[in-house]
Amino acid sequence: MTTASSADHPTRRDFLYVATGAVAAVGAAATVWPLVSQMNPDASTVAAGAPIEVDLTPIAEGQDIKVFWRGKPIYISHRTKKQIEEARKVPVSSLPDPQSDEQRVKPGHDQWLVVVGICTHLGCIPIAHEGAYDGFFCPCHGSVYDTSGRIRQGPAPTNLPVPPYTFVSDTKIQIG
Ligand code: FES
């Protein structure tokens, strides 16, 4: 007859250590997850319309970035003084879809243009910083938008839409 050693059969105290460790690990995971999930809504939540925040700090003057909100490309342009002046000197009544530049940006944040990057003709994605007006150019059928995202030439019937957004600080916006 052989005698079992304590190494073969963990004592009750060993079991309690193991059990406590397992609970601690689960507890830690449960604590971290809500934090992570709040910071990064999952793809289906974003696609369903969750607002997104965008830090504007890395966008240099004269640069554009593209982000996605509700599955749509959104252009954010950090406009130069010259681009703003060009957008403002054109008589609004001469535009195919008359809208002033001021109506398309937020007061006090004239340098930031935020538009949905979908051509209003047949839905192609225009290219930023292209075209005769230094705004957006849609190569599909030649629509040209200005530095305010307003249609200036070509078959697109209306300006690039401005999505709902707000400045949550001087350097951050929330879209949606
Ligand atoms: S889809 Fe842009 S010009 Fe036709």
mmCIF file of N, CA, C and O in Angstrom, residues 6 9-21:
data_model
loop_
_atom_site.group_PDB
_atom_site.id
_atom_site.type_symbol
_atom_site.label_atom_id
_atom_site.label_comp_id
_atom_site.label_asym_id
_atom_site.label_seq_id
_atom_site.Cartn_x
_atom_site.Cartn_y
_atom_site.Cartn_z
ATOM 1 N N SER A 6 1.676 15.021 -0.072
ATOM 2 C CA SER A 6 0.917 16.277 -0.201
ATOM 3 C C SER A 6 1.089 16.878 -1.594
ATOM 4 O O SER A 6 0.266 17.647 -2.055
ATOM 5 N N HIS A 9 -1.704 15.453 -3.838
ATOM 6 C CA HIS A 9 -3.056 15.933 -3.514
ATOM 7 C C HIS A 9 -2.967 17.283 -2.838
ATOM 8 O O HIS A 9 -2.605 17.368 -1.690
ATOM 9 N N PRO A 10 -3.254 18.346 -3.498
ATOM 10 C CA PRO A 10 -3.157 19.674 -2.881
ATOM 11 C C PRO A 10 -4.013 19.751 -1.626
ATOM 12 O O PRO A 10 -5.099 19.164 -1.588
ATOM 13 N N THR A 11 -3.524 20.390 -0.641
ATOM 14 C CA THR A 11 -4.288 20.531 0.599
ATOM 15 C C THR A 11 -5.410 21.535 0.369
ATOM 16 O O THR A 11 -5.441 22.244 -0.639
ATOM 17 N N ARG A 12 -6.302 21.632 1.366
ATOM 18 C CA ARG A 12 -7.404 22.592 1.272
ATOM 19 C C ARG A 12 -6.863 24.019 1.185
ATOM 20 O O ARG A 12 -7.392 24.860 0.476
ATOM 21 N N ARG A 13 -5.711 24.260 1.883
ATOM 22 C CA ARG A 13 -5.170 25.613 1.858
ATOM 23 C C ARG A 13 -4.654 25.946 0.442
ATOM 24 O O ARG A 13 -4.855 27.032 -0.069
ATOM 25 N N ASP A 14 -4.006 24.942 -0.231
ATOM 26 C CA ASP A 14 -3.543 25.169 -1.608
ATOM 27 C C ASP A 14 -4.734 25.524 -2.497
ATOM 28 O O ASP A 14 -4.684 26.417 -3.321
ATOM 29 N N PHE A 15 -5.815 24.796 -2.314
ATOM 30 C CA PHE A 15 -6.999 25.029 -3.141
ATOM 31 C C PHE A 15 -7.525 26.456 -2.957
ATOM 32 O O PHE A 15 -7.874 27.149 -3.908
ATOM 33 N N LEU A 16 -7.524 26.903 -1.720
ATOM 34 C CA LEU A 16 -8.023 28.255 -1.458
ATOM 35 C C LEU A 16 -7.153 29.308 -2.135
ATOM 36 O O LEU A 16 -7.647 30.288 -2.670
ATOM 37 N N TYR A 17 -5.840 29.068 -2.139
ATOM 38 C CA TYR A 17 -4.942 30.016 -2.816
ATOM 39 C C TYR A 17 -5.283 30.086 -4.304
ATOM 40 O O TYR A 17 -5.405 31.144 -4.888
ATOM 41 N N VAL A 18 -5.462 28.878 -4.891
ATOM 42 C CA VAL A 18 -5.743 28.812 -6.326
ATOM 43 C C VAL A 18 -7.067 29.520 -6.619
ATOM 44 O O VAL A 18 -7.189 30.350 -7.510
ATOM 45 N N ALA A 19 -8.072 29.196 -5.808
ATOM 46 C CA ALA A 19 -9.399 29.782 -6.025
ATOM 47 C C ALA A 19 -9.345 31.295 -5.890
ATOM 48 O O ALA A 19 -9.911 32.033 -6.700
ATOM 49 N N THR A 20 -8.611 31.792 -4.891
ATOM 50 C CA THR A 20 -8.538 33.238 -4.676
ATOM 51 C C THR A 20 -7.857 33.917 -5.857
ATOM 52 O O THR A 20 -8.272 34.962 -6.345
ATOM 53 N N GLY A 21 -6.779 33.270 -6.353
ATOM 54 C CA GLY A 21 -6.060 33.825 -7.496
ATOM 55 C C GLY A 21 -6.954 33.926 -8.705
ATOM 56 O O GLY A 21 -6.951 34.931 -9.420
#
